[in-house]
CSV table of C-alpha atoms in Angstrom, one decimal:
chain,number,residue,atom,x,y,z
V,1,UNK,CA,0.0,0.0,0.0
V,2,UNK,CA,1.4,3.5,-0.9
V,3,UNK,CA,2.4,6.3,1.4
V,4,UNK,CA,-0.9,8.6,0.3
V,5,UNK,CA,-3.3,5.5,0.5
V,6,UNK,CA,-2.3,5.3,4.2
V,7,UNK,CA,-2.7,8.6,4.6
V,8,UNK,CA,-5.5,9.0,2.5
V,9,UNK,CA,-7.3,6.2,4.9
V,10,UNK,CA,-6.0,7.2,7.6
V,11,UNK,CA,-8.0,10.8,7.3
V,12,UNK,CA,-10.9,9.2,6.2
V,13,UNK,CA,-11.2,7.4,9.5
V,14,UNK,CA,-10.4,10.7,11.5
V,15,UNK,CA,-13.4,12.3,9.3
V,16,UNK,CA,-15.7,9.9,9.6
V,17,UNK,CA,-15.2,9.7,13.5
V,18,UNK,CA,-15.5,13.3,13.9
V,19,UNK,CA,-18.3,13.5,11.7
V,20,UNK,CA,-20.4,10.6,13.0
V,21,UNK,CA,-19.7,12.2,16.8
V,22,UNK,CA,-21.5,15.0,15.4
V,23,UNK,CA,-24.2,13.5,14.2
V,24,UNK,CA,-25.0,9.4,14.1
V,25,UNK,CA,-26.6,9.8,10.9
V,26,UNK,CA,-23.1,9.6,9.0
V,27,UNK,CA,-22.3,6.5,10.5
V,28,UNK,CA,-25.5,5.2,9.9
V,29,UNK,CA,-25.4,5.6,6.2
V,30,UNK,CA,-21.9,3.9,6.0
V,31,UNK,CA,-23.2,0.7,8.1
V,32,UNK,CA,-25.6,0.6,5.6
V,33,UNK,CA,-23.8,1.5,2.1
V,34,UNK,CA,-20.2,1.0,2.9
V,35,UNK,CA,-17.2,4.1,2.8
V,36,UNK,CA,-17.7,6.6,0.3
V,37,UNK,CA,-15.4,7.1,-2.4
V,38,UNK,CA,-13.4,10.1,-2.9
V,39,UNK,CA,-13.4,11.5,-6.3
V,40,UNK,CA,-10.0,12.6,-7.9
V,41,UNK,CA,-9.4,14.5,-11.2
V,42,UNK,CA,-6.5,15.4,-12.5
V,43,UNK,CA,-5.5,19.2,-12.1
V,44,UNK,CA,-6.3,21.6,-15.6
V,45,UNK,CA,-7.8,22.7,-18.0
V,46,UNK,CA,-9.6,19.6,-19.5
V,47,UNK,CA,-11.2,19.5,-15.8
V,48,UNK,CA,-12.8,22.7,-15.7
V,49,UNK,CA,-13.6,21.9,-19.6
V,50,UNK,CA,-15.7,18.7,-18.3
V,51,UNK,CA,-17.2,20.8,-15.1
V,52,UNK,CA,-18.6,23.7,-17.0
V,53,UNK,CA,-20.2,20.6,-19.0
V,54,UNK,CA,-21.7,19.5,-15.9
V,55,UNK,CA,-23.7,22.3,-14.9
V,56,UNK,CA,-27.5,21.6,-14.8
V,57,UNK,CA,-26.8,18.1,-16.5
V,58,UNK,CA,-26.3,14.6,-14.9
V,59,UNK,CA,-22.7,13.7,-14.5
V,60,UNK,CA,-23.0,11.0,-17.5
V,61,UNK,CA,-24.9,13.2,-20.1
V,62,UNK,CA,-21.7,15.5,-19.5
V,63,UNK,CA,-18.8,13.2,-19.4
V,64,UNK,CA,-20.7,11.7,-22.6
V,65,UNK,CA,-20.2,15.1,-24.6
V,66,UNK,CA,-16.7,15.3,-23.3
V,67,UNK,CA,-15.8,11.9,-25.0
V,68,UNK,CA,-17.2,13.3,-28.2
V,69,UNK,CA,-14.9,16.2,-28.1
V,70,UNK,CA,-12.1,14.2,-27.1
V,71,UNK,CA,-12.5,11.9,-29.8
V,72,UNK,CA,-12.7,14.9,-31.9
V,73,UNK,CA,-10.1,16.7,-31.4
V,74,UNK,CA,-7.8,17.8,-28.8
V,75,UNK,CA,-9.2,19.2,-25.6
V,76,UNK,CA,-6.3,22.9,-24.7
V,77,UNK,CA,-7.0,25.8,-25.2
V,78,UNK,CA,-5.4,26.1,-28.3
V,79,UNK,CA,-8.2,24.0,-29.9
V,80,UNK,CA,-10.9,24.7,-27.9
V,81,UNK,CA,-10.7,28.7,-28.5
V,82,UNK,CA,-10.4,28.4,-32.1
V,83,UNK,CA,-13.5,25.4,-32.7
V,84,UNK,CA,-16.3,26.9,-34.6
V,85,UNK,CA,-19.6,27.2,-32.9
V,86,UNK,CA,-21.4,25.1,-35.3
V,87,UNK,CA,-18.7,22.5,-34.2
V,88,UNK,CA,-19.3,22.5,-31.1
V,89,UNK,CA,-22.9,22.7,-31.5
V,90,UNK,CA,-22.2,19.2,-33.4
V,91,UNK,CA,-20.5,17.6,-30.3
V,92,UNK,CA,-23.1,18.5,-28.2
V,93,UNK,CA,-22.2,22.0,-26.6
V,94,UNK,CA,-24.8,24.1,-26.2
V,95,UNK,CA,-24.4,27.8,-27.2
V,96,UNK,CA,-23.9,29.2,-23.5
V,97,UNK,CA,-21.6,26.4,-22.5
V,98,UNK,CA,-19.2,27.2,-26.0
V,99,UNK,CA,-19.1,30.6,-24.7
V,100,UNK,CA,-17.8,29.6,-21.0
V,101,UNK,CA,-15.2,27.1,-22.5
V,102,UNK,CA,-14.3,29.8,-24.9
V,103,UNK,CA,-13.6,32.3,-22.2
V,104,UNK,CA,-11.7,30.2,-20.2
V,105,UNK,CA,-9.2,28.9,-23.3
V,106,UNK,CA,-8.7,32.4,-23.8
V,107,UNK,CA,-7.8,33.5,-20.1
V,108,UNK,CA,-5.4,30.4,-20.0
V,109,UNK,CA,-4.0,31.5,-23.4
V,110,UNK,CA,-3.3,35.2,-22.6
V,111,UNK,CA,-2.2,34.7,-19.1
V,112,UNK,CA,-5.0,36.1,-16.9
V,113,UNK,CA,-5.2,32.1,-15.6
V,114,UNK,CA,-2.8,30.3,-14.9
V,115,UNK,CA,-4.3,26.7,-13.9
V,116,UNK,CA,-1.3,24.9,-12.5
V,117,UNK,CA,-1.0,27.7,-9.8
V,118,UNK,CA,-3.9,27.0,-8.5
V,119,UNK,CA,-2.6,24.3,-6.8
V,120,UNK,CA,-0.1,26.4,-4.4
V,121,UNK,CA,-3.2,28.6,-3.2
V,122,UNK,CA,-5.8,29.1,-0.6
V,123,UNK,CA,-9.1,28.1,-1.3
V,124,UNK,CA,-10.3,31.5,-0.8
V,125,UNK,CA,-7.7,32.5,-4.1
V,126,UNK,CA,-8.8,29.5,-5.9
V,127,UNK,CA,-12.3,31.1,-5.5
V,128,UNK,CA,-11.1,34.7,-6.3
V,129,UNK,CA,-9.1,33.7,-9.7
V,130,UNK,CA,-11.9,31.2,-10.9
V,131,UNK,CA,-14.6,33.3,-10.2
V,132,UNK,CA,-13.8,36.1,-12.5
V,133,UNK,CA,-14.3,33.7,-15.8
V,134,UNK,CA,-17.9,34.0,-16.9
V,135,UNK,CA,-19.5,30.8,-16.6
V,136,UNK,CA,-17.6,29.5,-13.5
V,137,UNK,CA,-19.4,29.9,-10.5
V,138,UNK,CA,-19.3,28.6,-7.3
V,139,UNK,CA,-20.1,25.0,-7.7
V,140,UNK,CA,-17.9,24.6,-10.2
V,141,UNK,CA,-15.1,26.2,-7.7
V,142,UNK,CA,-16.1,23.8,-5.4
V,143,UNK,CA,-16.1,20.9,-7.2
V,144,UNK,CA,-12.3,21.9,-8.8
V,145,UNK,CA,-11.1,22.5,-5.2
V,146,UNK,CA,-12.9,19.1,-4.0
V,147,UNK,CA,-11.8,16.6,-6.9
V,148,UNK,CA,-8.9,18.3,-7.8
V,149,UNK,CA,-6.8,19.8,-4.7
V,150,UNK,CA,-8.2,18.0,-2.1
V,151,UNK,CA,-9.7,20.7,0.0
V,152,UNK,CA,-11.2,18.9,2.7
V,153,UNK,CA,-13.5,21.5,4.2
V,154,UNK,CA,-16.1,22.2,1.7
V,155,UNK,CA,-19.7,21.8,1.3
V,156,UNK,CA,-21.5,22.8,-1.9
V,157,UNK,CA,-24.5,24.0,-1.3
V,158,UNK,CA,-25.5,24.4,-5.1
V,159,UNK,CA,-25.2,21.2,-5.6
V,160,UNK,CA,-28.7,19.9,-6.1
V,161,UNK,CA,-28.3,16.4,-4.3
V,162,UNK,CA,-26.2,17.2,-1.8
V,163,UNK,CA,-29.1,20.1,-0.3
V,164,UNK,CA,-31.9,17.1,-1.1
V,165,UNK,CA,-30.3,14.9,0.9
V,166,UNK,CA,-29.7,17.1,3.7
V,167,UNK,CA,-33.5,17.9,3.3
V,168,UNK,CA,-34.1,14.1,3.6
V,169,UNK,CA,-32.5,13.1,6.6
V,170,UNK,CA,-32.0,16.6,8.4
V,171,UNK,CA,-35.4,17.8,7.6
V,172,UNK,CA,-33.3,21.2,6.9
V,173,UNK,CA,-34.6,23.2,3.6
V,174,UNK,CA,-33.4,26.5,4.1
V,175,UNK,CA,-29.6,27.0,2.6
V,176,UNK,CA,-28.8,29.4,4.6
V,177,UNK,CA,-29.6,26.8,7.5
V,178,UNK,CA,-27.7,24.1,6.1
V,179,UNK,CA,-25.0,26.5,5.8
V,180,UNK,CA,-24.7,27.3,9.5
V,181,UNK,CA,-25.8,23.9,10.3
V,182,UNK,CA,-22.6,22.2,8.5
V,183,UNK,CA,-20.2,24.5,10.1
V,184,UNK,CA,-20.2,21.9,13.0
V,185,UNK,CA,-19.1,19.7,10.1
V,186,UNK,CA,-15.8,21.4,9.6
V,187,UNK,CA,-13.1,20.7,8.9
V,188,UNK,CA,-13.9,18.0,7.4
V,189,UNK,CA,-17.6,19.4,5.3
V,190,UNK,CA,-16.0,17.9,2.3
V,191,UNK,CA,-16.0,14.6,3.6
V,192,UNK,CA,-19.6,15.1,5.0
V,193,UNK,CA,-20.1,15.9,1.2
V,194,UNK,CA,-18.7,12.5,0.0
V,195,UNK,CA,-20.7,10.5,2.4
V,196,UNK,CA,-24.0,12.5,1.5
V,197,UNK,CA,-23.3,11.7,-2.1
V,198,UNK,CA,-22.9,7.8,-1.4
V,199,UNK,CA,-26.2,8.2,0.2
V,200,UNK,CA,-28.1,9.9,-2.4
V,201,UNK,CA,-27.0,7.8,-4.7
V,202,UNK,CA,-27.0,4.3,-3.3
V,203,UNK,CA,-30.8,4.6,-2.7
V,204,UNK,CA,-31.5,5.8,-6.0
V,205,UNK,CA,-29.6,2.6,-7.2
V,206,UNK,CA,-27.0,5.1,-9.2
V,207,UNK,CA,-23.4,4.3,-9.7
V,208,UNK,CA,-21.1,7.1,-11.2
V,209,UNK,CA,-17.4,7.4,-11.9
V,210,UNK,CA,-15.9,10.6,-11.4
């Protein structure tokens, strides 16, 4: 077993015993569906490519459409700022989605973003650099500082199954409530995340591959 899988475990065992102190609940749902997993991506651009395709769409509708335009052609910015619209319309992409990819090509292209940085800041700079590209907001952030870098302490509250499933076994449905409710969550929210993912998705029967 490798250094970072014993680590890895290791912190997932502090989490969830932190977590299901706080509230049974999380222990609850791992008797019943086993540990989560906890999704990885690779750091870049082709991320945040896949992520804006993700908005408002099911994580398999999106990573479909990504296939296409990796069997396509080839997914930097390069390429990406110079495919036609009707091209991308072809793969897939709708019109406001080409735009987002677009503008992000062209801020990694002139400079304004440089991706691989990301990785040597706060999550609170991660947020302030990404958030200036039209078309990333802050799920997206989230999700990049989740799958990406690691950030443990996050919960993403505009993520539509993690706020149902709160709903469902907290009974909580304002987000503003959830919000203050999970801060007894930190620092380990992001694991809190994970588990309520596992949930929401065991009992729907669902199985998805970040």
């Amino acid at each position: 077993m490798e250094i970072r899988e014993i680590r890895d475990k290791k912190i997932m065992q502090e989490a969830i015993d932190f977590l299901s102190a706080k509230n049974p609940i999380f222990q609850e749902i791992i008797d019943k569906y086993g540990l989560p997993p906890i999704p990885k991506r690779p750091q870049g651009f082709e991320t945040l490519v896949l992520l804006i395709l993700e908005q408002q769409v099911s994580i398999d509708s999106a990573k479909a459409t990504f296939l296409k335009i990796k069997a396509y052609t080839v997914c930097d910015p390069a390429t990406m700022s110079v495919l036609s619209d009707e091209e991308f319309r072809s793969l897939g992409v709708s019109r406001q989605k080409t735009l987002y990819i677009k503008i992000l090509a062209e801020a990694v292209l002139s400079k304004e973003l440089d991706i691989e940085s990301l990785a040597v800041k706060s999550a609170q700079q991660v947020r302030e650099e990404l958030i200036r590209l039209k078309g990333i907001g802050n799920w997206t952030i989230d999700i990049y500082l989740m799958f990406c870098l690691q950030e443990p302490d996050l919960i993403p509250l505009g993520d539509i199954a993690v706020v149902n499933t709160i709903k469902e076994l907290l009974d909580i449905h304002d987000k503003q409530e959830m919000e203050i409710h999970a801060r007894q969550w930190s620092p380990y929210r992001s694991y809190a995340t994970y588990l309520l993912w596992h949930y929401y998705l065991n009992k729907r029967n669902r199985k998805i591959t970040y």
